[in-house]
Tab-separated table of N, CA and C in Angstrom:
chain	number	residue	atom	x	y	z
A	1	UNK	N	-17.235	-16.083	33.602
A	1	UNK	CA	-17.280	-14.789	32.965
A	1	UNK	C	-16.598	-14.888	31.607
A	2	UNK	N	-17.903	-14.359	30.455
A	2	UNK	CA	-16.514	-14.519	29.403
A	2	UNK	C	-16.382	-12.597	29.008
A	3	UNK	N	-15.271	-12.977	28.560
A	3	UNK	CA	-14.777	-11.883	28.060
A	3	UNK	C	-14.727	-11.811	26.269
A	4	UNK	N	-14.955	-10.725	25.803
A	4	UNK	CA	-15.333	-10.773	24.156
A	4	UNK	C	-14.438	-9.722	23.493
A	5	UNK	N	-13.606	-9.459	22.655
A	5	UNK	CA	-12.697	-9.269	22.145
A	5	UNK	C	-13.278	-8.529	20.861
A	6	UNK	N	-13.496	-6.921	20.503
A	6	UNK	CA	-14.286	-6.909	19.332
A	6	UNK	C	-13.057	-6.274	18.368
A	7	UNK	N	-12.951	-7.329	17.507
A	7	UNK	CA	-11.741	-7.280	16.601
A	7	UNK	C	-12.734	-7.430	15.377
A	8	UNK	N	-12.068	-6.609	14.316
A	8	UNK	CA	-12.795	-6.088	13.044
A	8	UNK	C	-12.227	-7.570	12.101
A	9	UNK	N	-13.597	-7.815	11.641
A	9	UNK	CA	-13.383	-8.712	10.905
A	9	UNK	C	-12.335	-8.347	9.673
A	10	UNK	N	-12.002	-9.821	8.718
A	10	UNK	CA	-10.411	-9.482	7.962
A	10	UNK	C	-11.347	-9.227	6.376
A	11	UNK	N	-10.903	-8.389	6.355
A	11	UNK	CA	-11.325	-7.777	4.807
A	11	UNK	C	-10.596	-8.565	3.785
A	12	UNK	N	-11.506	-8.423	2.799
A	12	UNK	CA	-10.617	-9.064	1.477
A	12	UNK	C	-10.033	-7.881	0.364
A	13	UNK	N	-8.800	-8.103	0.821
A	13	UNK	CA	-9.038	-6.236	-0.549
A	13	UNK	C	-8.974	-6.446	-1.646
A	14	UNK	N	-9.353	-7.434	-2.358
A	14	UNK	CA	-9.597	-7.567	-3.894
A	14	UNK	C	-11.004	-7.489	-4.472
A	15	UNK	N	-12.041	-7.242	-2.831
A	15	UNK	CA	-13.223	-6.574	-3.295
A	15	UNK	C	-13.274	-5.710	-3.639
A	16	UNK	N	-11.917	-4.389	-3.188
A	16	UNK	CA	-12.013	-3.493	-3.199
A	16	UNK	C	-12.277	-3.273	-4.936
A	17	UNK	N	-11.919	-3.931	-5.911
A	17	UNK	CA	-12.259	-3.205	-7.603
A	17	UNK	C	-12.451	-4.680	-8.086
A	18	UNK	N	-12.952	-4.209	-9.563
A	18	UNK	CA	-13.742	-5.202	-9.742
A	18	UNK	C	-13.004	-6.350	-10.556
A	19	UNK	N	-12.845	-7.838	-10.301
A	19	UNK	CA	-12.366	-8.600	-10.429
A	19	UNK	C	-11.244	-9.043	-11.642
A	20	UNK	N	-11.885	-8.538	-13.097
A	20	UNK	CA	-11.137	-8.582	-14.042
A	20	UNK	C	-9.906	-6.937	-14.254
A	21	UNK	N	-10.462	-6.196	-13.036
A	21	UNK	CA	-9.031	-4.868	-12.851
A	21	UNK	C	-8.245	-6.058	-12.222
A	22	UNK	N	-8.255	-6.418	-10.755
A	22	UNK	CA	-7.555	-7.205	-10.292
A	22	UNK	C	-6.277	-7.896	-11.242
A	23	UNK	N	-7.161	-8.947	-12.210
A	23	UNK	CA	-6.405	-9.577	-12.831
A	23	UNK	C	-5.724	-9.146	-13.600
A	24	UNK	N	-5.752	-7.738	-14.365
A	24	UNK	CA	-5.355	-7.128	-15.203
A	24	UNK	C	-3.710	-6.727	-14.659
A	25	UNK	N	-4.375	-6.067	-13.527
A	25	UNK	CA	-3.237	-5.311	-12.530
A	25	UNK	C	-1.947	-6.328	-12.403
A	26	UNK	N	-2.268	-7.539	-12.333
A	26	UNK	CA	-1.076	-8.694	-11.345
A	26	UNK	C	-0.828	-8.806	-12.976
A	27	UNK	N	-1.331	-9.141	-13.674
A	27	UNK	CA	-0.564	-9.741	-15.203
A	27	UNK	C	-0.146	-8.410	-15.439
A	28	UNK	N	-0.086	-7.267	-15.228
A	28	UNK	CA	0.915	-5.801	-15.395
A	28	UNK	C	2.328	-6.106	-14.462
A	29	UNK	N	1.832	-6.426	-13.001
A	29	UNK	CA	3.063	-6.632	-12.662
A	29	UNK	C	4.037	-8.037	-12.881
A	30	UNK	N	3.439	-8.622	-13.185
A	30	UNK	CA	3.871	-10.012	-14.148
A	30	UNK	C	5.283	-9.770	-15.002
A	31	UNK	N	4.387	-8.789	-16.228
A	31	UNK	CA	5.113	-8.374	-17.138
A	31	UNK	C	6.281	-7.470	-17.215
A	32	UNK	N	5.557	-6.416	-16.243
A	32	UNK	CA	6.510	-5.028	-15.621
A	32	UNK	C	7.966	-5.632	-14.914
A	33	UNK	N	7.575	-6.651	-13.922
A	33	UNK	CA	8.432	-6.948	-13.261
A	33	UNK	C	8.474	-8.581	-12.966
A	34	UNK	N	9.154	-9.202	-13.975
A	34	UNK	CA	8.875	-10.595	-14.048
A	34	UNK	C	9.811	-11.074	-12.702
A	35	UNK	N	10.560	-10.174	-12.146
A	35	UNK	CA	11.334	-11.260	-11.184
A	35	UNK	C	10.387	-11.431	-9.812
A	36	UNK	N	9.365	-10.356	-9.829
A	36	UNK	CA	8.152	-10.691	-8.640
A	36	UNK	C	7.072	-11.330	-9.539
A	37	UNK	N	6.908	-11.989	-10.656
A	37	UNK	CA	5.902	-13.061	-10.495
A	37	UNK	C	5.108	-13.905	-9.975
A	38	UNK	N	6.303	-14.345	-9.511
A	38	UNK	CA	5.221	-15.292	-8.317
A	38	UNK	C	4.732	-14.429	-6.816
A	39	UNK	N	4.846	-13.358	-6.598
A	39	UNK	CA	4.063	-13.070	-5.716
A	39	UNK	C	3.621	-11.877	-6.084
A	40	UNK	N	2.902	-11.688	-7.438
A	40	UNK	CA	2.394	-10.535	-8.257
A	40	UNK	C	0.972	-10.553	-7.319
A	41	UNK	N	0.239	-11.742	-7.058
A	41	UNK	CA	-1.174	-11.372	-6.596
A	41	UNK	C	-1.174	-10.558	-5.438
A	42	UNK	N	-0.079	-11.028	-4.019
A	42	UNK	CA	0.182	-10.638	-2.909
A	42	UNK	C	0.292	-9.287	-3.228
A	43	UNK	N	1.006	-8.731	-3.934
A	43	UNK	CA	1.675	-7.885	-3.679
A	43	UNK	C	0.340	-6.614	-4.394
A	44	UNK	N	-0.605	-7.349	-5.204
A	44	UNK	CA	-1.794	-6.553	-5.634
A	44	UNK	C	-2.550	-6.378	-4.492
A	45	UNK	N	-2.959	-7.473	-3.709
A	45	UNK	CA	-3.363	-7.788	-2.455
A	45	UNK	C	-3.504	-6.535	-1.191
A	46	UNK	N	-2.260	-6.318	-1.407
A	46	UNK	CA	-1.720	-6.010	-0.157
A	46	UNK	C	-1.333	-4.406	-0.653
A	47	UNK	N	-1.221	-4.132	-1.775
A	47	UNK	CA	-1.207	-2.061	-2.310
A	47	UNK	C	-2.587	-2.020	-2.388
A	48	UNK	N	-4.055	-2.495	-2.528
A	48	UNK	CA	-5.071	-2.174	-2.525
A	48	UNK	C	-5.351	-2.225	-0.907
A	49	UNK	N	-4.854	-2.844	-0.325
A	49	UNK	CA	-4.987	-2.843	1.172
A	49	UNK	C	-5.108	-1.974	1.749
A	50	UNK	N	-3.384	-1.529	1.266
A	50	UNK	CA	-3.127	-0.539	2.210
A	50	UNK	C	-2.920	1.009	1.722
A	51	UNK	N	-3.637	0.697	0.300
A	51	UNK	CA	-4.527	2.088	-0.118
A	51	UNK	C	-5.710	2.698	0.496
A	52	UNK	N	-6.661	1.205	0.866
A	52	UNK	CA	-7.710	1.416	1.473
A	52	UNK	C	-7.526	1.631	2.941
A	53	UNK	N	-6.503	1.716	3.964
A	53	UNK	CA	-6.414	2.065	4.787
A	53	UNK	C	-5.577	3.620	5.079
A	54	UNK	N	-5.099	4.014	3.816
A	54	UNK	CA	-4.678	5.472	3.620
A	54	UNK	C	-5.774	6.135	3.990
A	55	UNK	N	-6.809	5.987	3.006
A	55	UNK	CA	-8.468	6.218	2.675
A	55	UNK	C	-8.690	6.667	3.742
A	56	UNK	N	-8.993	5.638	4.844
A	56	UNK	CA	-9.339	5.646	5.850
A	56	UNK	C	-8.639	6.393	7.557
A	57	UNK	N	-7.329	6.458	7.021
A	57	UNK	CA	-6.962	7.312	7.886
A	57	UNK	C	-5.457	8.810	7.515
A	58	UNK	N	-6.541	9.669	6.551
A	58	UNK	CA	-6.100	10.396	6.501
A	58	UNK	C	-4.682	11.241	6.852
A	59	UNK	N	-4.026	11.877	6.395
A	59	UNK	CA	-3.048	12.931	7.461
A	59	UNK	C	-2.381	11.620	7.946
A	60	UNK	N	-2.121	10.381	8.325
A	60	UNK	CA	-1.251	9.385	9.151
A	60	UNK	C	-0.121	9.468	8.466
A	61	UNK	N	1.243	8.845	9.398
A	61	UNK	CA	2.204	8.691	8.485
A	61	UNK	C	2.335	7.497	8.040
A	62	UNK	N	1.554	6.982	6.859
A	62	UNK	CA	1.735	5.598	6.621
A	62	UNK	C	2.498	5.619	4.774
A	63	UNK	N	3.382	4.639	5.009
A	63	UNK	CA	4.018	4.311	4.010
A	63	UNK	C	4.363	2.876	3.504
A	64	UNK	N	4.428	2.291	2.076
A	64	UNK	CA	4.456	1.012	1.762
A	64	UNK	C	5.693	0.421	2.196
A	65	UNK	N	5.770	-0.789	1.726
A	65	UNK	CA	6.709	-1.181	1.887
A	65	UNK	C	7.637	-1.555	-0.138
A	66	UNK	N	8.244	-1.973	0.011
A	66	UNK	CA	9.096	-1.808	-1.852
A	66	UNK	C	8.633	-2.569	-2.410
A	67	UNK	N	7.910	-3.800	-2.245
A	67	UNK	CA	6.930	-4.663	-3.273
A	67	UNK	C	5.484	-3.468	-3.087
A	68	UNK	N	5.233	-3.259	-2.046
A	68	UNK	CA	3.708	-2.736	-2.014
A	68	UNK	C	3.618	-1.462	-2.597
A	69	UNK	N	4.539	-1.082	-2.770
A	69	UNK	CA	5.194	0.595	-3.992
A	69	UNK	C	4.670	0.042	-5.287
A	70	UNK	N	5.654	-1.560	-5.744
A	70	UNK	CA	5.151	-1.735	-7.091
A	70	UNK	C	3.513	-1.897	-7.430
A	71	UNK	N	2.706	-2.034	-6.332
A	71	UNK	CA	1.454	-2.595	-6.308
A	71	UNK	C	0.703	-1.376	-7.143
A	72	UNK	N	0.839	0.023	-5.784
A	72	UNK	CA	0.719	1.001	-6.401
A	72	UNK	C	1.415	1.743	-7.198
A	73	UNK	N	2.039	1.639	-7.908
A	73	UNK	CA	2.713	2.037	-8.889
A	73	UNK	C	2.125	1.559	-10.058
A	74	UNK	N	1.953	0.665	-10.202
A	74	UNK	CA	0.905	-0.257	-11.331
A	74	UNK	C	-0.236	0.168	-11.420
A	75	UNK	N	-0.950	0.528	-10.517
A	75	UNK	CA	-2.619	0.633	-10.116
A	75	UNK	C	-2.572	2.089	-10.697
A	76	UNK	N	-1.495	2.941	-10.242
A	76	UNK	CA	-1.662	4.511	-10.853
A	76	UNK	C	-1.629	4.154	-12.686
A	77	UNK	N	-0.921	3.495	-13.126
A	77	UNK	CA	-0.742	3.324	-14.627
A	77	UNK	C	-1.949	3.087	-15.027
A	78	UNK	N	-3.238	3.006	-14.091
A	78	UNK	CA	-4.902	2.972	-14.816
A	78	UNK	C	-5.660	3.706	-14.343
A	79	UNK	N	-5.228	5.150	-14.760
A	79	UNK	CA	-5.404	6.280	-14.221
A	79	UNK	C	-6.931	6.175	-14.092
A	80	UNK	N	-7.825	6.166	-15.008
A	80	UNK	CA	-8.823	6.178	-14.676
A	80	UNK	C	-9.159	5.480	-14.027
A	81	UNK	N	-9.244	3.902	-13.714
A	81	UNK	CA	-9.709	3.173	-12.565
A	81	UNK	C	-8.822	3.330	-11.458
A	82	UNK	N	-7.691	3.994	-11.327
A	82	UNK	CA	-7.185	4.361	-10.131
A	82	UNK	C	-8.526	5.424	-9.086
A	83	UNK	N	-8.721	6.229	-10.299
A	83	UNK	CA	-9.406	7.788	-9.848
A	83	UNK	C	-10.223	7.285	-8.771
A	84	UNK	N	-10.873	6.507	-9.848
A	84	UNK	CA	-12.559	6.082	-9.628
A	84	UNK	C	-12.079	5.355	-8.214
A	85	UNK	N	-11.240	3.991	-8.313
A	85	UNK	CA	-10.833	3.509	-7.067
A	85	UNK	C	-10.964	4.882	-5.671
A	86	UNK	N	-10.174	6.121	-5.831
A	86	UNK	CA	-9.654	6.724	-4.832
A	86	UNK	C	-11.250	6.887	-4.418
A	87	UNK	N	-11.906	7.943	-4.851
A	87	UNK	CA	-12.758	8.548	-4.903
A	87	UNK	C	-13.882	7.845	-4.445
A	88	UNK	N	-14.063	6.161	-4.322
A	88	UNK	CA	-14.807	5.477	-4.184
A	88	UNK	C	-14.421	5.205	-2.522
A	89	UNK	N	-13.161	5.115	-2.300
A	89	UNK	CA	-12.612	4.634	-1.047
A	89	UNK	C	-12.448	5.723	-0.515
A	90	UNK	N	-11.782	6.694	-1.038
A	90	UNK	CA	-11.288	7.853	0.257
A	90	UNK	C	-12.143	8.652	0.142
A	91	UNK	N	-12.548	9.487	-1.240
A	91	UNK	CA	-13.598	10.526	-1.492
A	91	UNK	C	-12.823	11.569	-1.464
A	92	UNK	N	-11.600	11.060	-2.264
A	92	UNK	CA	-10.330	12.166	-2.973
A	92	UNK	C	-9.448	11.078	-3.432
A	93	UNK	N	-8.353	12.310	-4.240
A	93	UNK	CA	-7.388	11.550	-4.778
A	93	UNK	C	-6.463	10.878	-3.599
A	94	UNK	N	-5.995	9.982	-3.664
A	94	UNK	CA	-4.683	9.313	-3.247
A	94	UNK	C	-3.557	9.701	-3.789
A	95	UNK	N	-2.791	10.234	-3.305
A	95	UNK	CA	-1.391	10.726	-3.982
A	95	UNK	C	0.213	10.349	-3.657
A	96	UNK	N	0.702	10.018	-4.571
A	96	UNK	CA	1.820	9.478	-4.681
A	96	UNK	C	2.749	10.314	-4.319
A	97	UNK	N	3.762	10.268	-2.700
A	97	UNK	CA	4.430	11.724	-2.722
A	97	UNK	C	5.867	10.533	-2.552
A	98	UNK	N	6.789	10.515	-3.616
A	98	UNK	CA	7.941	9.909	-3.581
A	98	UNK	C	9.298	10.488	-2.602
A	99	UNK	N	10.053	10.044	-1.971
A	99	UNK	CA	10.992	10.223	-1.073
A	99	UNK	C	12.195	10.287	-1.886
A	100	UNK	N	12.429	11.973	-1.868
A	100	UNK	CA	13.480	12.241	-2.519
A	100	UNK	C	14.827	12.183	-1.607
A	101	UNK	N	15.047	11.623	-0.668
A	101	UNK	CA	16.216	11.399	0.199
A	101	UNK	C	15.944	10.134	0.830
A	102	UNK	N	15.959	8.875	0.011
A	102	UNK	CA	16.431	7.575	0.294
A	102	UNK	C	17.242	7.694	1.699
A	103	UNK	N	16.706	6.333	2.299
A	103	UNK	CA	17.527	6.221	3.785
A	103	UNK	C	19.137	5.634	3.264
A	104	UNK	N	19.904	6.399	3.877
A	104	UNK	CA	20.998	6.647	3.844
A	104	UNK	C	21.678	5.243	4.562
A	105	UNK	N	23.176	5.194	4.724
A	105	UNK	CA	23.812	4.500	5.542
A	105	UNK	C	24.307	4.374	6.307
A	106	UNK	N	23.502	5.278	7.588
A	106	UNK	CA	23.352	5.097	9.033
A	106	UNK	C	21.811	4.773	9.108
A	107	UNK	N	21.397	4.161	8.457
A	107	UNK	CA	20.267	3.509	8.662
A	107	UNK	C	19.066	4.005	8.869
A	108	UNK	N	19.062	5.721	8.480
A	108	UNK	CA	18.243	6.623	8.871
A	108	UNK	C	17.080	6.657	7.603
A	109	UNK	N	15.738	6.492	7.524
A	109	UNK	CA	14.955	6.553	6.725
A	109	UNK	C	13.810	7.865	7.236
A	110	UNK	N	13.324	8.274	6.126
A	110	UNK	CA	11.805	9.330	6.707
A	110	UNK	C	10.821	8.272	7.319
A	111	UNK	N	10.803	6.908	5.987
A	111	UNK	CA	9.433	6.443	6.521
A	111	UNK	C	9.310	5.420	7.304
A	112	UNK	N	10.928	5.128	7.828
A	112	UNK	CA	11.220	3.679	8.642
A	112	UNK	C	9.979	3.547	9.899
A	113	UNK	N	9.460	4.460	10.793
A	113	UNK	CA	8.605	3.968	11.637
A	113	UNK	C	7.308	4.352	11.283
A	114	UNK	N	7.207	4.765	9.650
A	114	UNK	CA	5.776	5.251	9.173
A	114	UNK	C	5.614	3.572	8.996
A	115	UNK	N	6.176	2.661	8.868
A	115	UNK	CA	6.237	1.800	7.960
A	115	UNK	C	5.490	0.518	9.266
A	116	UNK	N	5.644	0.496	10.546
A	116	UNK	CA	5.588	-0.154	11.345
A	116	UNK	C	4.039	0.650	11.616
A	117	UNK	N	3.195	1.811	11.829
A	117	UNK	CA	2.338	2.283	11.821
A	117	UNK	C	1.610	1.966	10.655
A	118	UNK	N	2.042	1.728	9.900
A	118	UNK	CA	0.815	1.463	8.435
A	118	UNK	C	0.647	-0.588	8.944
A	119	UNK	N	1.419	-0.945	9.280
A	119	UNK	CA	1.082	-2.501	9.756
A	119	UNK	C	0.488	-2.334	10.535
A	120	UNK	N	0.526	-1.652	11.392
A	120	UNK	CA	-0.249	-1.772	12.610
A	120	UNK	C	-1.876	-1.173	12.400
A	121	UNK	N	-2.128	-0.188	11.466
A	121	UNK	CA	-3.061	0.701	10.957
A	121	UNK	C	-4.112	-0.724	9.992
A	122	UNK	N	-3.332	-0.969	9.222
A	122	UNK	CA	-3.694	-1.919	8.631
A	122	UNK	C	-4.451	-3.663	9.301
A	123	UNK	N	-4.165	-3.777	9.877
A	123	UNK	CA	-4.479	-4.691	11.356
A	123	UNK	C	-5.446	-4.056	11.868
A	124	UNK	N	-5.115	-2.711	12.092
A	124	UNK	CA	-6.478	-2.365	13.005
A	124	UNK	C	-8.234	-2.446	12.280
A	125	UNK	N	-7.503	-2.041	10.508
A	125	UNK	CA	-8.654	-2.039	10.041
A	125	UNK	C	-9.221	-3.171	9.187
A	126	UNK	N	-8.368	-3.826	9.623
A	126	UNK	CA	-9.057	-5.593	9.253
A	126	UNK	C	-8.381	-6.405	7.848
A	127	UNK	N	-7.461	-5.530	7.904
A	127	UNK	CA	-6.821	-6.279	6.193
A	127	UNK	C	-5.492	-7.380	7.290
A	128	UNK	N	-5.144	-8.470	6.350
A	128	UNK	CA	-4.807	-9.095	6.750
A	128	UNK	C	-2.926	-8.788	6.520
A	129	UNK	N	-2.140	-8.391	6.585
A	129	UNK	CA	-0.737	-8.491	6.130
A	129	UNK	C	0.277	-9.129	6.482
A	130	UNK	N	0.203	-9.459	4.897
A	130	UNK	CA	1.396	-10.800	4.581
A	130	UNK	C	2.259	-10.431	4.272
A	131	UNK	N	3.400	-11.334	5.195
A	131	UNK	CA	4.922	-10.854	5.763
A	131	UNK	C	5.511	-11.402	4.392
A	132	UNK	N	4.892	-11.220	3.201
A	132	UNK	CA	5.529	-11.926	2.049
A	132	UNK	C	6.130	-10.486	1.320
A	133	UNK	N	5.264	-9.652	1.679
A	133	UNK	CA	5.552	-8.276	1.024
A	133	UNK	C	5.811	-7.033	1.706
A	134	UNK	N	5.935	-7.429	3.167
A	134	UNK	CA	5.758	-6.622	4.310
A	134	UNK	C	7.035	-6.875	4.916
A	135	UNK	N	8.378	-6.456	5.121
A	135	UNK	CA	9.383	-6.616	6.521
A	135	UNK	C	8.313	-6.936	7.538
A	136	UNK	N	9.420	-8.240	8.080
A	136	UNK	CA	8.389	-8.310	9.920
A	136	UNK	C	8.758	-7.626	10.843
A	137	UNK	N	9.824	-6.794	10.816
A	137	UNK	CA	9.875	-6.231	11.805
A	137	UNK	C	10.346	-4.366	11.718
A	138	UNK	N	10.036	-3.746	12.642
A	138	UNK	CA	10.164	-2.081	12.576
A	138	UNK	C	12.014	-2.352	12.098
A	139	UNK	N	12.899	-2.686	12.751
A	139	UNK	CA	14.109	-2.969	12.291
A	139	UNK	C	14.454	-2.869	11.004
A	140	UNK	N	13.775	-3.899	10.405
A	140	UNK	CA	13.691	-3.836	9.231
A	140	UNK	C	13.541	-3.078	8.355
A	141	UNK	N	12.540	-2.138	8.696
A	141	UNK	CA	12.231	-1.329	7.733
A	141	UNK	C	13.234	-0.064	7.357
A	142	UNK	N	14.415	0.313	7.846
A	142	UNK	CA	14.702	0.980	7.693
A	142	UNK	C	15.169	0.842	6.366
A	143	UNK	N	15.594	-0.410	6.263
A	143	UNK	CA	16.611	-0.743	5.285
A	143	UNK	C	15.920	-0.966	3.622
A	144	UNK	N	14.858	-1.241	4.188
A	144	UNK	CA	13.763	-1.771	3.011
A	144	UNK	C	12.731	-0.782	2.406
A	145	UNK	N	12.257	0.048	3.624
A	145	UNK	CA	11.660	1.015	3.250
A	145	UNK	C	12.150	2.259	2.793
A	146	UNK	N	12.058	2.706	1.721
A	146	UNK	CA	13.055	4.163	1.160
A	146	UNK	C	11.907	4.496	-0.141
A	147	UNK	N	10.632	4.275	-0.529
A	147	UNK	CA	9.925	4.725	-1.636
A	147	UNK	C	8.958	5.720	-1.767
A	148	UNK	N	8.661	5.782	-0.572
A	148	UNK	CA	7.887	7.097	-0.548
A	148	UNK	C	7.792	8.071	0.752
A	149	UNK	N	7.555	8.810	0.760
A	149	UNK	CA	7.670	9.540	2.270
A	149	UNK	C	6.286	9.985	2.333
A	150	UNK	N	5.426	9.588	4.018
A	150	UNK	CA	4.057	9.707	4.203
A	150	UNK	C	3.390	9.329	2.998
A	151	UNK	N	4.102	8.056	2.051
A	151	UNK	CA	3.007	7.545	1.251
A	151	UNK	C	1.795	8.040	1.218
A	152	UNK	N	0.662	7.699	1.757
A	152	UNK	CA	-0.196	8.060	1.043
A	152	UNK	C	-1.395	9.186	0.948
A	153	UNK	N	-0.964	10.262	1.559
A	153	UNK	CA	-1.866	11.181	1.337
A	153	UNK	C	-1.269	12.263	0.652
A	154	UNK	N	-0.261	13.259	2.124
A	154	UNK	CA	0.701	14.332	1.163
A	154	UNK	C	1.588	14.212	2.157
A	155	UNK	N	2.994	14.733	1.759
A	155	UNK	CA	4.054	14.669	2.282
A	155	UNK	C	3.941	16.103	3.611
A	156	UNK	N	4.483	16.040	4.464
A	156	UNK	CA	4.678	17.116	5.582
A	156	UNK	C	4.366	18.657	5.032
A	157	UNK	N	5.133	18.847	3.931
A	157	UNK	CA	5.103	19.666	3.080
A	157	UNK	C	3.561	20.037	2.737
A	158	UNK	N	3.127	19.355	3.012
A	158	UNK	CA	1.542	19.435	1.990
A	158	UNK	C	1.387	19.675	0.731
A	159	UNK	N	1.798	18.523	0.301
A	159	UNK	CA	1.818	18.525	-1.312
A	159	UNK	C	0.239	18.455	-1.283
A	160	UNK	N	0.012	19.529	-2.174
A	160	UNK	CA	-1.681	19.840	-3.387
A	160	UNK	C	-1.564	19.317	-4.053
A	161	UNK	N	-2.886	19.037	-4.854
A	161	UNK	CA	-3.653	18.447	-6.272
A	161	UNK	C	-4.011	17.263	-6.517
C-alpha cells in the first residue's frame, strides 16, 4: 500500500516580480543597509514570500521577522511596483501596520506567536523558509520579533486605506 503525501510544491518567490525589480531591490538593500549584504538576496527572497502569503491569507496574524521587515521596507520605497506587486498578488493593497509597543523585557511581544504562524503559513503555501532570516524557533521570536504588529494586512484595530 502506498501512501501519497499531497504537499504543495516549493515556489520560487522571485517569480513573484520581474527580474531586474528583484535586482534592483537587493542592490537597495545592499546600499541601505550594508551590514546585511551578504544576505541582501535572502532576505528579498523571503519579504516577497511572505508578502505573497499575506495575499493569500488574509485577516491572519502573520508577521515578519527583522531582516524580512527590511525586505519589505525596501519593496514599499517602489511605490509603484510595490502597488502593482499587491494588487497582482492579493487584489488590494498590502499594508504596513508598525508595532508601536516593542516587546518589552519580560519577553512579551504582540507578534511573538504571529511570527511562528507566518512560518508555518508560509510552508503550507509552498515557499521555502530560510532560517537565515527567519528565528528557528517560536522562543525566539519573542526577542527578535518587535516590527510590526499583524504585519501584513491591518492591525486588530482595523487600520483603513
Amino acid at each position: 500500500m502506498t501512501i501519497i503525501v499531497d504537499r504543495p510544491t516549493v515556489t520560487d518567490p522571485c517569480t513573484l516580480v520581474e527580474p531586474g525589480l528583484f535586482d534592483r531591490l537587493v542592490s537597495r538593500i545592499r546600499v541601505d543597509h550594508p551590514e546585511l549584504g551578504e544576505v541582501a538576496e535572502p532576505i528579498m527572497e523571503q519579504a516577497l514570500a511572505f508578502l505573497a502569503t499575506c495575499a493569500a491569507n488574509p485577516g491572519a496574524d502573520l508577521g515578519p521577522s527583522e531582516q524580512v521587515d527590511v525586505g519589505w521596507h525596501t519593496f514599499i520605497l517602489y511605490t509603484r511596483d510595490y502597488a502593482a506587486f499587491c494588487q497582482r498578488t492579493a487584489g488590494r493593497f498590502i499594508h504596513h501596520t508598525p508595532d508601536d509597543v516593542p516587546s518589552g523585557g519580560l519577553g512579551e511581544s504582540k507578534t511573538g506567536p504571529g511570527l511562528a504562524a507566518t512560518i508555518e503559513a508560509m510552508r503550507a503555501a509552498g515557499y521555502r523558509v530560510d532560517p537565515v532570516v527567519w528565528p528557528d524557533s517560536a522562543a525566539d521570536c519573542t526577542s527578535k520579533c518587535h516590527q510590526c504588529y499583524s504585519g501584513c494586512y491591518a492591525s486588530p484595530e482595523k487600520a483603513v486605506g
